[in-house]
Short mmCIF file of C-alpha atoms in Angstrom, two decimals:
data_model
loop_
_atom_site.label_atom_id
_atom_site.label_comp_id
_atom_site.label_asym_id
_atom_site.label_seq_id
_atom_site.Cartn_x
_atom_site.Cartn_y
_atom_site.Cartn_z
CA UNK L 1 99.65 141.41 40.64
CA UNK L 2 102.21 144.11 40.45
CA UNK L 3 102.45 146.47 37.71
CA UNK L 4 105.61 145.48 36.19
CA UNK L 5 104.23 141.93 36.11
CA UNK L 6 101.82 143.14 33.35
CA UNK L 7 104.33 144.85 31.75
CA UNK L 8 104.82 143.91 27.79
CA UNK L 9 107.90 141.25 27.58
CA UNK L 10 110.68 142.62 25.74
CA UNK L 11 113.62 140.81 24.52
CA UNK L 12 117.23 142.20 24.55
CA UNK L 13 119.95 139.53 23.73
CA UNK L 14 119.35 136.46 25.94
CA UNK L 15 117.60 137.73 28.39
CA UNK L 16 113.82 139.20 28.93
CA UNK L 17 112.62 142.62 29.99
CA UNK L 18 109.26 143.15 31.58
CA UNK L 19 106.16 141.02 32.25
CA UNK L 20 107.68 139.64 35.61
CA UNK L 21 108.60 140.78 39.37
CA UNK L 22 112.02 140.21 38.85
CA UNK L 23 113.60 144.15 38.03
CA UNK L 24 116.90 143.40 36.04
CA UNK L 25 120.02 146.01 36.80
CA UNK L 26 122.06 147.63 34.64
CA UNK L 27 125.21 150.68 34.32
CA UNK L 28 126.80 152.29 31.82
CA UNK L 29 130.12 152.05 30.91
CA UNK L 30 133.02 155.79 31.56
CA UNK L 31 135.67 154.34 29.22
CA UNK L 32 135.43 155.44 25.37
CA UNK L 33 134.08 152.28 23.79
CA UNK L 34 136.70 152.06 20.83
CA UNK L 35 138.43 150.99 23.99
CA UNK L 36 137.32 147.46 23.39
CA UNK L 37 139.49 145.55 25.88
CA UNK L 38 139.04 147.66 28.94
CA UNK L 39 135.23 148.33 28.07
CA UNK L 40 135.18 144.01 28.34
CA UNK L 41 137.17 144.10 31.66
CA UNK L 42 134.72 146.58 33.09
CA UNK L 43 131.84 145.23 31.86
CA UNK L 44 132.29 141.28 32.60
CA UNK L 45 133.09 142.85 36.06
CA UNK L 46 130.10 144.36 36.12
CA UNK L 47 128.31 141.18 35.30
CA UNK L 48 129.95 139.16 38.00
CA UNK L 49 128.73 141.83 40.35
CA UNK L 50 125.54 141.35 39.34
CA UNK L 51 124.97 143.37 35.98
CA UNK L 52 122.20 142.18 33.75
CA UNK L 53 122.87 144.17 30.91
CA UNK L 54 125.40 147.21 30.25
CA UNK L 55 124.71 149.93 28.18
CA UNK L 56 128.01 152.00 26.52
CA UNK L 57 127.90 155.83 25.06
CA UNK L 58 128.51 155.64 20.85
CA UNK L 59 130.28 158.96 20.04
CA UNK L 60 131.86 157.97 16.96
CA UNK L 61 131.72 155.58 14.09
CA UNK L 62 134.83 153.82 15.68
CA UNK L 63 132.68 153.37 18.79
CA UNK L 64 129.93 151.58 16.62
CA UNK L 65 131.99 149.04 15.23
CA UNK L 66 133.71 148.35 18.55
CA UNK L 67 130.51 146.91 19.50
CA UNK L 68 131.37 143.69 17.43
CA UNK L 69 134.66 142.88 19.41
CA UNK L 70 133.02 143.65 22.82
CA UNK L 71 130.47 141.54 22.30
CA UNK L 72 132.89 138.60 21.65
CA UNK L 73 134.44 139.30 24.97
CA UNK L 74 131.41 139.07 27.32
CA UNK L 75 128.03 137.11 27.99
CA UNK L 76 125.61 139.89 28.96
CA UNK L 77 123.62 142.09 26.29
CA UNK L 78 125.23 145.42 25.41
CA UNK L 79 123.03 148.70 24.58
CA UNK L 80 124.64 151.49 22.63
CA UNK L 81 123.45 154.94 23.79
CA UNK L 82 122.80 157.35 20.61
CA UNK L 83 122.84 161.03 20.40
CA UNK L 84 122.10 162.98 17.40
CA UNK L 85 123.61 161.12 14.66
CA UNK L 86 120.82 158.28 14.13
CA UNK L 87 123.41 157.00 11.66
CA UNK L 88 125.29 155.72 14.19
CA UNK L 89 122.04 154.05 16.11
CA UNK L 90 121.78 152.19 12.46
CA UNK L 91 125.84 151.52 13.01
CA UNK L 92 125.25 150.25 16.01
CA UNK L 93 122.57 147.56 15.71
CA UNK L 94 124.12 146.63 12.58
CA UNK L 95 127.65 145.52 14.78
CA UNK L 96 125.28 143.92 17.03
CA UNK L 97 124.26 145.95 19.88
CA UNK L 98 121.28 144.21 21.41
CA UNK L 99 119.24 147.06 22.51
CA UNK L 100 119.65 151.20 21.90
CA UNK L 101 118.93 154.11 23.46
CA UNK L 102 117.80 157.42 21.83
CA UNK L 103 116.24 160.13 22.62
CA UNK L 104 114.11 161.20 19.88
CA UNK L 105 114.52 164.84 20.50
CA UNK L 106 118.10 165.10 19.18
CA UNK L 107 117.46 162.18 16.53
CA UNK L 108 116.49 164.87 14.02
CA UNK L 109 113.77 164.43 11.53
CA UNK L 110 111.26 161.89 11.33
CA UNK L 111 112.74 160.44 8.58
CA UNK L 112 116.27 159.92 9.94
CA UNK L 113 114.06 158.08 12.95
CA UNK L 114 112.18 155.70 10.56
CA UNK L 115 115.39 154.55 9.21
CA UNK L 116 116.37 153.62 12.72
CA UNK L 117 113.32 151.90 13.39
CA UNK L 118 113.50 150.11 10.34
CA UNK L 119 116.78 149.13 10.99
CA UNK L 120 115.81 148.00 14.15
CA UNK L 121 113.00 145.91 13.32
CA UNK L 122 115.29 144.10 10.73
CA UNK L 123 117.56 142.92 13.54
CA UNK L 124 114.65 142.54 16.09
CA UNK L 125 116.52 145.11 18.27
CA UNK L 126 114.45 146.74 21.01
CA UNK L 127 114.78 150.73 21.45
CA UNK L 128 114.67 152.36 24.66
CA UNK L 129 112.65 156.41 24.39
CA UNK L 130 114.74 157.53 26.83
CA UNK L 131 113.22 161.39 27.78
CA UNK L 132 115.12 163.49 30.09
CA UNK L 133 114.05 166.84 31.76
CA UNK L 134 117.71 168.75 30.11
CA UNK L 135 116.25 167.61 26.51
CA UNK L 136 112.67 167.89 26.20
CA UNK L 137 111.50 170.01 23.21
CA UNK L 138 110.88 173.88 23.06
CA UNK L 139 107.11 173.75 23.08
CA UNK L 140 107.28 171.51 26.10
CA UNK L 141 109.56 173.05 28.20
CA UNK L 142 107.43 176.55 28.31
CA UNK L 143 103.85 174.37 28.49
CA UNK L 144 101.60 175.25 31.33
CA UNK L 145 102.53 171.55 32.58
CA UNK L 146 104.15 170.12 35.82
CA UNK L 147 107.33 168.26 34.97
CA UNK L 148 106.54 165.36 35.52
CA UNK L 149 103.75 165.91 33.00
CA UNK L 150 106.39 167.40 30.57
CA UNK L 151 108.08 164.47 30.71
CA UNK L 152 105.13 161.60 30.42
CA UNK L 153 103.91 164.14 27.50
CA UNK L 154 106.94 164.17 25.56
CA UNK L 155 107.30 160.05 26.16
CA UNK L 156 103.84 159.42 24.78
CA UNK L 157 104.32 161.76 21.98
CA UNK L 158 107.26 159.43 21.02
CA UNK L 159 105.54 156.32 21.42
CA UNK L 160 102.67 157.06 19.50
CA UNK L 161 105.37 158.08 16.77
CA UNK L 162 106.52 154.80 16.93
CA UNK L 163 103.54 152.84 17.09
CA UNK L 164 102.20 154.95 14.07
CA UNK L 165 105.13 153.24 12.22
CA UNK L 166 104.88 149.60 13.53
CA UNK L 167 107.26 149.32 16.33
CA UNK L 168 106.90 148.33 19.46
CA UNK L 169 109.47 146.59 20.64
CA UNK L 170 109.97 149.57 22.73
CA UNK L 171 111.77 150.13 26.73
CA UNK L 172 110.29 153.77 28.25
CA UNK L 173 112.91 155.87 30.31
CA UNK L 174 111.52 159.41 32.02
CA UNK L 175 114.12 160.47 34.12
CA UNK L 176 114.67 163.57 35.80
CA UNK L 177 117.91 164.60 38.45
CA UNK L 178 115.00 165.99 41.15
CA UNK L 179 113.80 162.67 42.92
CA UNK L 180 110.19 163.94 43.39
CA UNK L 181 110.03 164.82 40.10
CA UNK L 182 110.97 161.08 38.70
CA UNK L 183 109.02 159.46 41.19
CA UNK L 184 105.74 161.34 40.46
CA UNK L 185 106.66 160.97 36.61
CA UNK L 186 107.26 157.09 36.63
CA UNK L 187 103.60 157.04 38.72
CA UNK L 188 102.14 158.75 35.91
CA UNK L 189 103.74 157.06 32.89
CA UNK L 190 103.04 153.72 34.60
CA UNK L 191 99.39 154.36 34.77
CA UNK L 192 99.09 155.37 31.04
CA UNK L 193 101.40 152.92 29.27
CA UNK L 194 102.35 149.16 29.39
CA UNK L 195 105.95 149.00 28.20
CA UNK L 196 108.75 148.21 30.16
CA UNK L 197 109.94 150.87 32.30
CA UNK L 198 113.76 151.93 33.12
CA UNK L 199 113.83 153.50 36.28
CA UNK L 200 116.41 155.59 37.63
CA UNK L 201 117.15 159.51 38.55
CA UNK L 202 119.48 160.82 36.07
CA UNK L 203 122.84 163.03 36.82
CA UNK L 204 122.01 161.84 40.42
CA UNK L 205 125.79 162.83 41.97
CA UNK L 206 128.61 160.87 42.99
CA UNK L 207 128.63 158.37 45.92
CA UNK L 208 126.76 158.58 48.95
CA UNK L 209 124.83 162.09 47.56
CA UNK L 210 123.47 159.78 44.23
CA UNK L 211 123.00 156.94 46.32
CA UNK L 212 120.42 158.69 48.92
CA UNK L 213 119.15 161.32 46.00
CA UNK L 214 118.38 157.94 43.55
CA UNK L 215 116.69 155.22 46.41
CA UNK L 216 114.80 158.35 48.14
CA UNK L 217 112.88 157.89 44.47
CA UNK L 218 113.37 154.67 43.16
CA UNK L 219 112.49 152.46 46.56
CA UNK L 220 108.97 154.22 46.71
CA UNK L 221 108.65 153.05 42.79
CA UNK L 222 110.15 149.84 43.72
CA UNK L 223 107.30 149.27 46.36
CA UNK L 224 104.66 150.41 44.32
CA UNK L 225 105.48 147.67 42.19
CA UNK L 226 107.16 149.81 39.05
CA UNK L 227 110.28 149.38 36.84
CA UNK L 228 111.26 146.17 35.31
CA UNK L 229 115.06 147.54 34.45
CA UNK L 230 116.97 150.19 37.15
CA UNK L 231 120.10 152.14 37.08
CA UNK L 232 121.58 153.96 40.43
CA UNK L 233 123.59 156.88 38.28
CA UNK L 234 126.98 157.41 40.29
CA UNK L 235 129.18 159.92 38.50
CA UNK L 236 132.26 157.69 37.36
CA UNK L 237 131.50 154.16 39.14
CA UNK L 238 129.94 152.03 37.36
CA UNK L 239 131.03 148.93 39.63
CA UNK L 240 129.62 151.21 42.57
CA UNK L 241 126.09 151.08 40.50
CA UNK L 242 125.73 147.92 40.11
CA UNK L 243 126.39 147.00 44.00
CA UNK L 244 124.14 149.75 45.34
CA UNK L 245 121.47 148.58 42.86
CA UNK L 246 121.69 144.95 44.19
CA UNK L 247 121.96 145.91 47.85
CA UNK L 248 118.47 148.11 46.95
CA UNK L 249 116.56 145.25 45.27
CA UNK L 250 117.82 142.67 48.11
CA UNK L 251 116.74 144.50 51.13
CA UNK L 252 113.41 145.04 48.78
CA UNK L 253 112.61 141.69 48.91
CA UNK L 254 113.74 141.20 44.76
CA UNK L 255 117.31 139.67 44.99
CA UNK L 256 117.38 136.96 46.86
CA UNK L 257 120.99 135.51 45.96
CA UNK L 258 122.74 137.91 48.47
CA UNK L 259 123.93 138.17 51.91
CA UNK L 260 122.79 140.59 54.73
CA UNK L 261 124.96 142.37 57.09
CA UNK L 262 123.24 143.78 60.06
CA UNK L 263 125.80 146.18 62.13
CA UNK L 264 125.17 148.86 64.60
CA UNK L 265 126.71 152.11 64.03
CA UNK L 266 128.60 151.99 67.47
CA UNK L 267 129.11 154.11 70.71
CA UNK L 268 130.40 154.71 73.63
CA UNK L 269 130.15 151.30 74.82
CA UNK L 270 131.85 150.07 72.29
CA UNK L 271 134.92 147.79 73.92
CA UNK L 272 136.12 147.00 70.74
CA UNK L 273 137.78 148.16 67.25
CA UNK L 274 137.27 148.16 64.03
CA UNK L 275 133.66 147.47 63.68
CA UNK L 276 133.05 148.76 60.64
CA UNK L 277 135.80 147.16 58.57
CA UNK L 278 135.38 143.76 60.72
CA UNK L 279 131.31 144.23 58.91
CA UNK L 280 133.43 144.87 55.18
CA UNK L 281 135.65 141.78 55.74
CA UNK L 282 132.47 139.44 56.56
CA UNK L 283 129.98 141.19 53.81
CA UNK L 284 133.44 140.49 51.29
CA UNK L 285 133.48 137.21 52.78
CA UNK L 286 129.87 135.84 52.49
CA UNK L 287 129.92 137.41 49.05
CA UNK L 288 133.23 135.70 47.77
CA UNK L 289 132.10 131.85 49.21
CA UNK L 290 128.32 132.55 47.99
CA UNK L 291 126.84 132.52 51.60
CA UNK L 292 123.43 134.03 51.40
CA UNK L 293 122.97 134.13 55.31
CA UNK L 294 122.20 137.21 57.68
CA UNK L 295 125.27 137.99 59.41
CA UNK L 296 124.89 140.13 62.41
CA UNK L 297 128.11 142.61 64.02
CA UNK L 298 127.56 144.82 67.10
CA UNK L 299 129.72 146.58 68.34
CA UNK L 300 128.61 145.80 72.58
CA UNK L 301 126.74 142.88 74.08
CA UNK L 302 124.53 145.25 75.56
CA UNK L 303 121.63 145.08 72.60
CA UNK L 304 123.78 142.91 70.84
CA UNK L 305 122.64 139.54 70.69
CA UNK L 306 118.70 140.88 71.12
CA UNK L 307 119.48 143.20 67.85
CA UNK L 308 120.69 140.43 66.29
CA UNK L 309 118.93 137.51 67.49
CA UNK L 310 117.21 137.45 63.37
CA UNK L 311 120.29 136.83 62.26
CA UNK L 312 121.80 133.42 61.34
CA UNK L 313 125.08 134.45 62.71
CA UNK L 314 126.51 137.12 64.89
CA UNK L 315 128.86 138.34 66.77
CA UNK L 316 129.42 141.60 69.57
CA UNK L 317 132.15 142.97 70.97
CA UNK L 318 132.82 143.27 75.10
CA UNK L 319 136.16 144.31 76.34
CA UNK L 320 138.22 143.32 73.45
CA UNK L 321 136.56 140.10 73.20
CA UNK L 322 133.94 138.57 71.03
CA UNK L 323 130.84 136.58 71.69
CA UNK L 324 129.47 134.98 68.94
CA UNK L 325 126.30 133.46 68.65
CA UNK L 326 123.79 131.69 66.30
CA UNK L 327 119.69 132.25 66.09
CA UNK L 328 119.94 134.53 69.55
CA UNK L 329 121.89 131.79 71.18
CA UNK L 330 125.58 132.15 72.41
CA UNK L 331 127.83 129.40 71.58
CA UNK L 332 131.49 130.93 72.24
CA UNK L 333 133.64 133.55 73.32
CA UNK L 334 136.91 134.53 71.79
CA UNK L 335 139.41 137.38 71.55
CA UNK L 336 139.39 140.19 69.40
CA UNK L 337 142.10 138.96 67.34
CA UNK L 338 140.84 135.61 66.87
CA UNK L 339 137.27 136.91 65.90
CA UNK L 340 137.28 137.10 62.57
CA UNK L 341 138.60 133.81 61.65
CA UNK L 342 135.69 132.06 64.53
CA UNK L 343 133.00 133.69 62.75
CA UNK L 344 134.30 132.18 59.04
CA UNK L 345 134.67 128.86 60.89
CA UNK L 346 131.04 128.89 61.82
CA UNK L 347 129.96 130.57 58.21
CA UNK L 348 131.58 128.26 56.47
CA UNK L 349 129.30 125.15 58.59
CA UNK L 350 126.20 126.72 56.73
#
């Protein structure tokens, strides 16, 4: 059994955290959340993309009580991410947010933290300890520790705070922007804790650098059988998150309701154009008519139907023509031009 099968359930609106193999994805709104109309465009498009849950940043009292119009406007649950003023995590779950994140460090004084867990505990709202390597506390930060160790120490210190007063309806976040660093800090929190984790590398970059820094940490996790939440951090793409994070977990083996697009990257033999935007047009496709086939494009017949033989469909290129071909086996040939629309044709017979 994999570890985040024996995770602790946790419940955050309608839907369940933990205790299962199935990792549920999330992102985090860039629009000020007092902007309650486009924060519900982004975030049901998020959901349709695949979003489980979205989380939103609470800077303000006007951002707390936002929270009760978005959540009229969408069908996923919504986390409000607090900073310092733990009267606005009290705000917040009070206008409905169905999960928050903290991190205690900046919370303030234990008292100001009770009154957030006993606010929480009225509304049966989970709280996520998120610990980050920027804002772990002074005696930490100069300890004769690794950091990953700084990090799973200043985690447990928080959740034996909270367990101390009753609560444990608790989500644990270590995150760190160095990949080694979160990976060897999720291994060790995993081994000493049963909560829920959220996984993810935080302040990871923006497009294909975050991409590559965040899966060079969180597939090795992912294997090992950790995290039961994930977010791919892309600086201002939150639409980008959400379909990196389901492209991960699919070609992990833990999101089944997609489609797979196997394409070479091309070469000299290549008699043909536009590869690479014919492989966009088909991935859009399969995606749009809920396909959830394997879809090979090659650029040459050279390795193309023996690359692609796995695939339910395929197609490769030969002097501006197309074969296409099904399981390995060739069943026409058409013209560049006409390719695209042949290969929908014999999608759209699965």
């Amino acid at each position: 059994m994999k570890i985040r099968e024996k995770t602790r359930k946790i419940t955050i609106g309608n839907i369940t955290i933990g205790g299962q193999d199935k990792i549920l994805i999330q992102s985090m709104c860039d629009i000020k959340t007092s902007n309650v109309l486009e924060v519900a465009k982004q975030i049901n498009e998020c959901a349709s993309l695949g979003a489980d849950l979205m989380r939103v940043s609470i800077l303000d009292e006007e951002d707390a009580l936002a929270i009760k119009e978005i959540k009229k406007l969408i069908n996923i649950p919504l986390v409000a991410d607090i900073h310092f003023d733990y009267k606005l995590g009290i705000l917040s779950i009070e206008n409905g947010a169905d999960k928050i994140r903290i991190n205690p460090g900046n919370i303030g004084d234990d008292q100001k933290l009770l009154e957030i867990i006993n606010t929480a505990k009225k509304y049966n709202v989970p709280i996520r300890i998120g610990v980050n390597k920027g804002s772990l506390e002074k005696d930490l930060i100069n300890a004769n520790l690794s950091e990953e160790e700084k990090l799973v120490s200043s985690a447990l210190k928080y959740i034996e705070k909270f367990e101390k007063y009753d609560f444990r309806n608790l989500v644990i976040s270590v995150k760190a922007s160095n990949p080694l660093v979160t990976l060897n800090a999720y291994r060790l929190i995993s081994s000493k804790t049963d909560y829920p984790l959220h996984i993810g590398v935080t302040e990871s970059g923006y497009d294909e650098i975050g991409i590559i820094r965040s899966v060079s940490a969180l597939s090795p996790l992912i294997l090992d059988g950790i995290g039961d939440t994930i977010r791919i951090s892309l600086t201002h793409n939150p639409q980008k998150e959400i379909k990196t994070c389901v492209r991960l977990l699919h070609d992990l083996g833990l999101y089944p309701n997609y489609p797979t697009i196997i394409s070479c990257p091309t070469c000299g033999r290549c008699q043909v154009t536009n590869t690479a935007k014919i492989a966009d047009q088909v991935l859009n496709y399969l995606i749009e008519h809920k396909k959830y086939i394997t879809v090979a494009i090659m650029g040459c017949i050279v390795n193309g139907v023996g690359e692609g033989k796995a695939a339910d469909l395929g197609i490769a290129g030969g002097n501006n023509s197309f074969i296409i071909f099904k399981k390995g086996n060739i069943i026409k040939t058409v013209n560049q031009s006409e390719a695209l629309e042949a290969l929908f044709e014999e999608i759209n017979k699965f």
